[in-house]
PDB file of C-alpha atoms in Angstrom:
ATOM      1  CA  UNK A   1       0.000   0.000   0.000  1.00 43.00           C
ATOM      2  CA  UNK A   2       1.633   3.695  -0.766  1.00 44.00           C
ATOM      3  CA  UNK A   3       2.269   5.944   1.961  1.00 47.00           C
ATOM      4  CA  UNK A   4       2.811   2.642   4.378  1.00 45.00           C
ATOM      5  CA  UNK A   5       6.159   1.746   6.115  1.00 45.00           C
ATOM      6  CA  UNK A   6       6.774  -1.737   7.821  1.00 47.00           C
ATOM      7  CA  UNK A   7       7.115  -2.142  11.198  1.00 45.00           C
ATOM      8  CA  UNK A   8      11.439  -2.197  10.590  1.00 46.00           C
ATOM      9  CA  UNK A   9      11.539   0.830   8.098  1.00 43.00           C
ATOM     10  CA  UNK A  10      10.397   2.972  11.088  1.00 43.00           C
ATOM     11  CA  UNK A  11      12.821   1.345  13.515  1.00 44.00           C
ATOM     12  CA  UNK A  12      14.868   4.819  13.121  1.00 43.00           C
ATOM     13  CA  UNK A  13      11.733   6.504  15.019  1.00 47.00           C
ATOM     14  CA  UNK A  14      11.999   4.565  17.962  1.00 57.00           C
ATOM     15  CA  UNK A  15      13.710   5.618  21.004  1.00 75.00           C
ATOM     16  CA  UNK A  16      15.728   2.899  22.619  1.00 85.00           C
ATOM     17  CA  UNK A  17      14.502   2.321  26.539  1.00 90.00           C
ATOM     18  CA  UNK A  18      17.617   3.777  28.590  1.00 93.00           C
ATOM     19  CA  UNK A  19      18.325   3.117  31.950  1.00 93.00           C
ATOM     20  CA  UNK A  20      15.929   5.390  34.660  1.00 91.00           C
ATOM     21  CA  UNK A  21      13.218   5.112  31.997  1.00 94.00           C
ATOM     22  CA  UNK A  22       9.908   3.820  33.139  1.00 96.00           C
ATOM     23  CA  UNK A  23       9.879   0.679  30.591  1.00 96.00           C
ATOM     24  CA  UNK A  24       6.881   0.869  28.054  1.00 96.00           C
ATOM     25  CA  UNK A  25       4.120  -1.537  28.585  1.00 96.00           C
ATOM     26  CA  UNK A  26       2.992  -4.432  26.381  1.00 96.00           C
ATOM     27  CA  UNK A  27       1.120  -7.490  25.915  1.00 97.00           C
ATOM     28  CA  UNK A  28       2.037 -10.439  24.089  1.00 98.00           C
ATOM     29  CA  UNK A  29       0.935 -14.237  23.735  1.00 97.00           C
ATOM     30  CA  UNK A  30       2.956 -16.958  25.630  1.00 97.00           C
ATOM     31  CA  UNK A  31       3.396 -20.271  24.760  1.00 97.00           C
ATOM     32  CA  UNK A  32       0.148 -21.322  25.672  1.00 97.00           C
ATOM     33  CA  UNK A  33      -1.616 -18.470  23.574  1.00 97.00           C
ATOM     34  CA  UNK A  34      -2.390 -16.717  26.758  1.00 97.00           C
ATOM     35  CA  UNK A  35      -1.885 -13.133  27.062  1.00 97.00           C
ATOM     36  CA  UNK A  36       0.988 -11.388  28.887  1.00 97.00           C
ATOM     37  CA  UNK A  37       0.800  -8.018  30.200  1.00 96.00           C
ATOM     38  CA  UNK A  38       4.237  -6.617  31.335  1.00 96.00           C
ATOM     39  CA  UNK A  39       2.295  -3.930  33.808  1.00 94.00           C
ATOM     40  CA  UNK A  40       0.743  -7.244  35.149  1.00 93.00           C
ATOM     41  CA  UNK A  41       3.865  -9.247  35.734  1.00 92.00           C
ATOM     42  CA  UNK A  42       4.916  -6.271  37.856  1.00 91.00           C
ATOM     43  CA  UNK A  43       1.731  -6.575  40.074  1.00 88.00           C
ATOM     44  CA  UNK A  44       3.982  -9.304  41.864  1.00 88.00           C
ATOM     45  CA  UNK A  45       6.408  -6.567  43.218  1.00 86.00           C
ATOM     46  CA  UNK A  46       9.487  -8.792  41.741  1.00 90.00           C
ATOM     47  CA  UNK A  47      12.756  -7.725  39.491  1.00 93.00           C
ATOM     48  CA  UNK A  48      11.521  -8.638  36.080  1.00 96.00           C
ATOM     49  CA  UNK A  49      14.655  -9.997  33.183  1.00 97.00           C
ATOM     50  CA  UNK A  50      13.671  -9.573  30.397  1.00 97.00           C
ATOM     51  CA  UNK A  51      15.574 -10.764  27.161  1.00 97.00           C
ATOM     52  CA  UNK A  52      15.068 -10.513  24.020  1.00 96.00           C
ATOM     53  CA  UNK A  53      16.759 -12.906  21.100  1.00 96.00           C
ATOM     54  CA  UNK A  54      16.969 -13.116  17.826  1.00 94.00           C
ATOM     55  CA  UNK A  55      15.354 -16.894  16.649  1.00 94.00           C
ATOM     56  CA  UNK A  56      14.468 -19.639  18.768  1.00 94.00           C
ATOM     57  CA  UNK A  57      16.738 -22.907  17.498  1.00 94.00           C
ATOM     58  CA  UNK A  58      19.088 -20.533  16.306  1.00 92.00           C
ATOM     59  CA  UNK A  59      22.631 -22.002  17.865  1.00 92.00           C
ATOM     60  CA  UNK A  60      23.340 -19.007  20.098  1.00 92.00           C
ATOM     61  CA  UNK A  61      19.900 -18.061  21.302  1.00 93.00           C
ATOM     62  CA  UNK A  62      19.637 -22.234  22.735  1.00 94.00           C
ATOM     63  CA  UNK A  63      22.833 -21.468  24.291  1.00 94.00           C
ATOM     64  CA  UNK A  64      22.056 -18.004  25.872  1.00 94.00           C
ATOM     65  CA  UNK A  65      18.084 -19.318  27.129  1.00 94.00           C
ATOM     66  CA  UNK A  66      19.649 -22.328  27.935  1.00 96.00           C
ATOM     67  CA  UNK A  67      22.087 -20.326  30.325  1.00 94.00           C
ATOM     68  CA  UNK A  68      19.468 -18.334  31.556  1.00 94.00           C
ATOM     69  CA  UNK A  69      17.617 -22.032  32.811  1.00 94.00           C
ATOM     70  CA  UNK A  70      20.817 -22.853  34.258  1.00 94.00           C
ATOM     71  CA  UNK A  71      20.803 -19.667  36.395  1.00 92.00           C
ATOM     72  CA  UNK A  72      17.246 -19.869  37.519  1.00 91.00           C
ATOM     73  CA  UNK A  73      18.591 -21.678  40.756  1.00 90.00           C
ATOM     74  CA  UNK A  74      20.639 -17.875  41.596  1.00 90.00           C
ATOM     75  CA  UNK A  75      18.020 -15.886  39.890  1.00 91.00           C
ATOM     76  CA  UNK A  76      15.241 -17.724  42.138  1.00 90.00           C
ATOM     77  CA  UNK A  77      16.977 -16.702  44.924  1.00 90.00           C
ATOM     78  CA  UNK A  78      16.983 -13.062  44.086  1.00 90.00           C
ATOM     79  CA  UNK A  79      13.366 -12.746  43.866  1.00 91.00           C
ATOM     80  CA  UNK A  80      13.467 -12.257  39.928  1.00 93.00           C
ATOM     81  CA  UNK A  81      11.027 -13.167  36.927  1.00 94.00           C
ATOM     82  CA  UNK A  82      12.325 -14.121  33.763  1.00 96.00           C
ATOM     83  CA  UNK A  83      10.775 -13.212  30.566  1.00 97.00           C
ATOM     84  CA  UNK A  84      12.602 -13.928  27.067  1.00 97.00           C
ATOM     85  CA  UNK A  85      10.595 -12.941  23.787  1.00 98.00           C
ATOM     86  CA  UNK A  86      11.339 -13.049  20.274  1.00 96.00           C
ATOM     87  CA  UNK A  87       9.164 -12.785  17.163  1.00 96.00           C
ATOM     88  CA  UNK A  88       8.948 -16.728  16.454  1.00 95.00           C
ATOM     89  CA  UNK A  89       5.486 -17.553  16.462  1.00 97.00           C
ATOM     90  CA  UNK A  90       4.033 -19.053  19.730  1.00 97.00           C
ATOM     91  CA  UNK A  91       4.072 -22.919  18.502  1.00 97.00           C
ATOM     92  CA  UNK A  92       7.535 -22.271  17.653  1.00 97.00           C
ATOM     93  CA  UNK A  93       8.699 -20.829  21.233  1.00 97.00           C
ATOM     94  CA  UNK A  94       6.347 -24.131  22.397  1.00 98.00           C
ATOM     95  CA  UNK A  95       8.369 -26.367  20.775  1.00 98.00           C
ATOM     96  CA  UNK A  96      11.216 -24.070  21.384  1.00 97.00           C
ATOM     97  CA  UNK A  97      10.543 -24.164  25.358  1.00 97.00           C
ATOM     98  CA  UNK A  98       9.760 -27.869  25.508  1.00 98.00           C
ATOM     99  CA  UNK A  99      12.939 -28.632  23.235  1.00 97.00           C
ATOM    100  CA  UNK A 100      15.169 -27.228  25.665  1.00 97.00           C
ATOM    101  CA  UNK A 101      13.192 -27.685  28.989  1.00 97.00           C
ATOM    102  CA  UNK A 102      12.944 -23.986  29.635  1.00 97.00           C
ATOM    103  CA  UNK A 103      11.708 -23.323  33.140  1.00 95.00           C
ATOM    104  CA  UNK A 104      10.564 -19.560  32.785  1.00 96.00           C
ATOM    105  CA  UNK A 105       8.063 -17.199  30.508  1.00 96.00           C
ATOM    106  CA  UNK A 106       8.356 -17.015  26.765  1.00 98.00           C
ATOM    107  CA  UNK A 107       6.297 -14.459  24.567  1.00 98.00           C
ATOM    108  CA  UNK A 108       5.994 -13.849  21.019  1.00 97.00           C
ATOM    109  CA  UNK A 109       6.719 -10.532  19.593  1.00 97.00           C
ATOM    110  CA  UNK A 110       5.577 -11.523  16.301  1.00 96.00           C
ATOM    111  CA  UNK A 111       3.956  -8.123  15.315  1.00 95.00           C
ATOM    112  CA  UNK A 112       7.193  -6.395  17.025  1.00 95.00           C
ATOM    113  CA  UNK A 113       4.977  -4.327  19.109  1.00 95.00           C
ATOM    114  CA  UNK A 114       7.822  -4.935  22.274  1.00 96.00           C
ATOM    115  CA  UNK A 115      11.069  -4.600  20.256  1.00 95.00           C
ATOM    116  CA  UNK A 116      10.014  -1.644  18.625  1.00 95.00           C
ATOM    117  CA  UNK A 117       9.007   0.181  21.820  1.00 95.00           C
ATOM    118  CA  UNK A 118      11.659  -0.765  23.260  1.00 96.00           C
ATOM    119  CA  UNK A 119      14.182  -0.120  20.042  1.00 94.00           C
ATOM    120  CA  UNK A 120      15.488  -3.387  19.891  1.00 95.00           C
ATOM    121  CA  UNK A 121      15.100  -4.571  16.213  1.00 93.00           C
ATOM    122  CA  UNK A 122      17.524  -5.688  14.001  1.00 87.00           C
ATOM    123  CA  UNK A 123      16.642  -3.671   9.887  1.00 85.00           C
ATOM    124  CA  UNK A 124      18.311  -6.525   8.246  1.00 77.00           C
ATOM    125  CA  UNK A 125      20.231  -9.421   9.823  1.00 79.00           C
ATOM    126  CA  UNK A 126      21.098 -11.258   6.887  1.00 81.00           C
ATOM    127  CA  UNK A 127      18.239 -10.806   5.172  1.00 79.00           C
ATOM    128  CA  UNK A 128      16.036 -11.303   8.009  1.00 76.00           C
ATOM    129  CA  UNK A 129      14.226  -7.842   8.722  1.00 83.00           C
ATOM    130  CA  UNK A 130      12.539  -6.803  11.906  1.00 86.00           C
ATOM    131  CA  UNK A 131      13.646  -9.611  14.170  1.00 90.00           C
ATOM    132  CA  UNK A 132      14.764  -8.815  17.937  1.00 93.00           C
ATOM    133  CA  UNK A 133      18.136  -7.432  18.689  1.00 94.00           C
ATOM    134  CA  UNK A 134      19.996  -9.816  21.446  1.00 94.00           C
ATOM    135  CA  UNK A 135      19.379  -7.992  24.607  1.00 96.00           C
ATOM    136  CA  UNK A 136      18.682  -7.660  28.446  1.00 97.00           C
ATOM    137  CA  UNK A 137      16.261  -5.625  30.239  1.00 97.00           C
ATOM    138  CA  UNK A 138      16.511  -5.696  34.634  1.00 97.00           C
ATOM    139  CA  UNK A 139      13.114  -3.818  35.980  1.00 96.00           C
ATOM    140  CA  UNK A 140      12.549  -2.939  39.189  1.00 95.00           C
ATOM    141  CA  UNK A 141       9.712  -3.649  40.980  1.00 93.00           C
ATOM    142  CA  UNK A 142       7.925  -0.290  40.105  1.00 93.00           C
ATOM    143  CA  UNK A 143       8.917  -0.874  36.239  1.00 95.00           C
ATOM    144  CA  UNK A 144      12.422   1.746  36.494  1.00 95.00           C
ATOM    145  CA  UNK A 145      14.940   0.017  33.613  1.00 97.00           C
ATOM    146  CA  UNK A 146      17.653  -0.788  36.064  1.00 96.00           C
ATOM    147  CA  UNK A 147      20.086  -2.400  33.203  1.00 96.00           C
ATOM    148  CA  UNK A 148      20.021  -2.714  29.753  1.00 97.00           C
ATOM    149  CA  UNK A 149      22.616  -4.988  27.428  1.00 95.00           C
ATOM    150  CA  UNK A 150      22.405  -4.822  23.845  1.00 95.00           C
ATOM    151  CA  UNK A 151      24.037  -6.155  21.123  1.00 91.00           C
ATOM    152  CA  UNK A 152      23.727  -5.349  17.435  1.00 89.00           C
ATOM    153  CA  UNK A 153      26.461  -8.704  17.684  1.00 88.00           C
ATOM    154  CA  UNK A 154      23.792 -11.573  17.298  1.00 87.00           C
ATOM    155  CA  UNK A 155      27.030 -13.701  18.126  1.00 89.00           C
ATOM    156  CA  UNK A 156      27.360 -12.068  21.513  1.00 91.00           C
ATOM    157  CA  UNK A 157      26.088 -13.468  24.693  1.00 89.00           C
ATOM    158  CA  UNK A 158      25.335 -10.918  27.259  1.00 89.00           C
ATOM    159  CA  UNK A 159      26.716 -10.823  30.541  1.00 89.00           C
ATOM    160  CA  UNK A 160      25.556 -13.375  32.875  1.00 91.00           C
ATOM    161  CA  UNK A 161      27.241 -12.732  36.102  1.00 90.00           C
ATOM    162  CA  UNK A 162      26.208  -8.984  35.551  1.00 93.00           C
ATOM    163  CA  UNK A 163      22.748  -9.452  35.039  1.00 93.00           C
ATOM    164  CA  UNK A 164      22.782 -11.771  38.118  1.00 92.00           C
ATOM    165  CA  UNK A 165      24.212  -9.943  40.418  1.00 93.00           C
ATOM    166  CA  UNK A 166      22.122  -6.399  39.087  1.00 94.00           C
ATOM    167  CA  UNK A 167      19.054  -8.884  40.019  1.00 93.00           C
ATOM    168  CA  UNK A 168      20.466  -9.708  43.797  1.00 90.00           C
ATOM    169  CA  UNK A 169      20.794  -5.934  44.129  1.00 91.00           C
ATOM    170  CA  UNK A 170      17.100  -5.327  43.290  1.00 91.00           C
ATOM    171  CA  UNK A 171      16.315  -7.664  45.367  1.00 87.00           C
ATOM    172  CA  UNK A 172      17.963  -6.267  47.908  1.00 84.00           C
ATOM    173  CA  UNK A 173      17.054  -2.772  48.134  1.00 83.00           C
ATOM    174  CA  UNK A 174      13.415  -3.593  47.191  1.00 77.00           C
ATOM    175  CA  UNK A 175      13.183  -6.255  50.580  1.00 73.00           C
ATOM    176  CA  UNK A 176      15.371  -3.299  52.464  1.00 76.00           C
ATOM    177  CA  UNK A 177      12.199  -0.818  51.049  1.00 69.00           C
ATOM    178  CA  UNK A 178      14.054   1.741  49.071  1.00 56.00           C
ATOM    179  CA  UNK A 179      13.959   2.090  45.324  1.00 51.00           C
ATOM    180  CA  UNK A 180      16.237   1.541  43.117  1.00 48.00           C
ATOM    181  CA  UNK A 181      16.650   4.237  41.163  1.00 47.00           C
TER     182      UNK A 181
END
């Protein structure tokens, strides 16, 4: 249709969530076609991860989600909800999830309402256009972006033991009553 852009021609528009921002809201479908508010998740007054990745079954995004099940142990401990999304299609982040016995919350971005907001899409990734940039999102309790990691390096892994330990400190200072801010 003239005079219409897609979704990753306007990606230059979009302001990229920065740290002290309140993060933007959304909904999206989990695996089980249910929807997921972010604003909701929140209700539960716990850090909220959230990371984005390119493709599920894509070598490095199994490694990184798979990492992030690994940590769940720590990341239990600190109180914190994990939330990866990408724009696979829900039956795909089913089989995705079941694959690779992921033990946390996986949405669908498919109309890149999320990555746009939060200016996290790739234009062109080898010929793929308007998937999700690799990245990591900490949120307060109150929604405040306490971290953000992203890579336009769909080879690079974010950092683990940083994410972690931002998560323990949210914890922390949210059980000790202060913000985090």
């Amino acid at each position: 249709m003239a005079g219409t852009q897609p979704i990753f021609n306007i990606i230059a528009m979009a302001h990229m969530v920065e740290v002290g921002d309140k993060a933007p809201d959304f909904q999206l479908l989990d695996t089980e076609l249910k929807p997921r508010r972010l604003s909701e998740l929140l209700n539960k007054g716990r850090p909220i991860i959230i990371v984005t990745f390119p493709a599920a079954f894509s070598p490095v995004c199994t490694r990184e989600l798979c990492r992030f099940r690994d940590s769940m142990a720590v990341l239990n401990k600190a109180n914190a909800e994990v939330i990866a999304i990408s724009v696979d299609l829900p039956w795909s982040l089913k089989a995705f999830k079941e694959a690779n016995r992921l033990n946390f919350t996986l949405l669908s971005d498919f109309n890149r309402e999320m990555i746009t907001k939060y200016g996290v899409v790739h234009e062109d990734l080898m010929g793929l256009k308007g998937i999700a940039k690799r990245s990591v999102f900490v949120l307060d309790p109150s929604g405040t972006v306490v971290y953000k990691w992203v890579s336009d390096d769909p080879l690079k892994e974010p950092p683990y033991d940083e994410v972690i330990m931002v998560a323990n400190a949210v914890n922390l200072q949210s059980r000790l009553g202060g913000g985090c801010s």
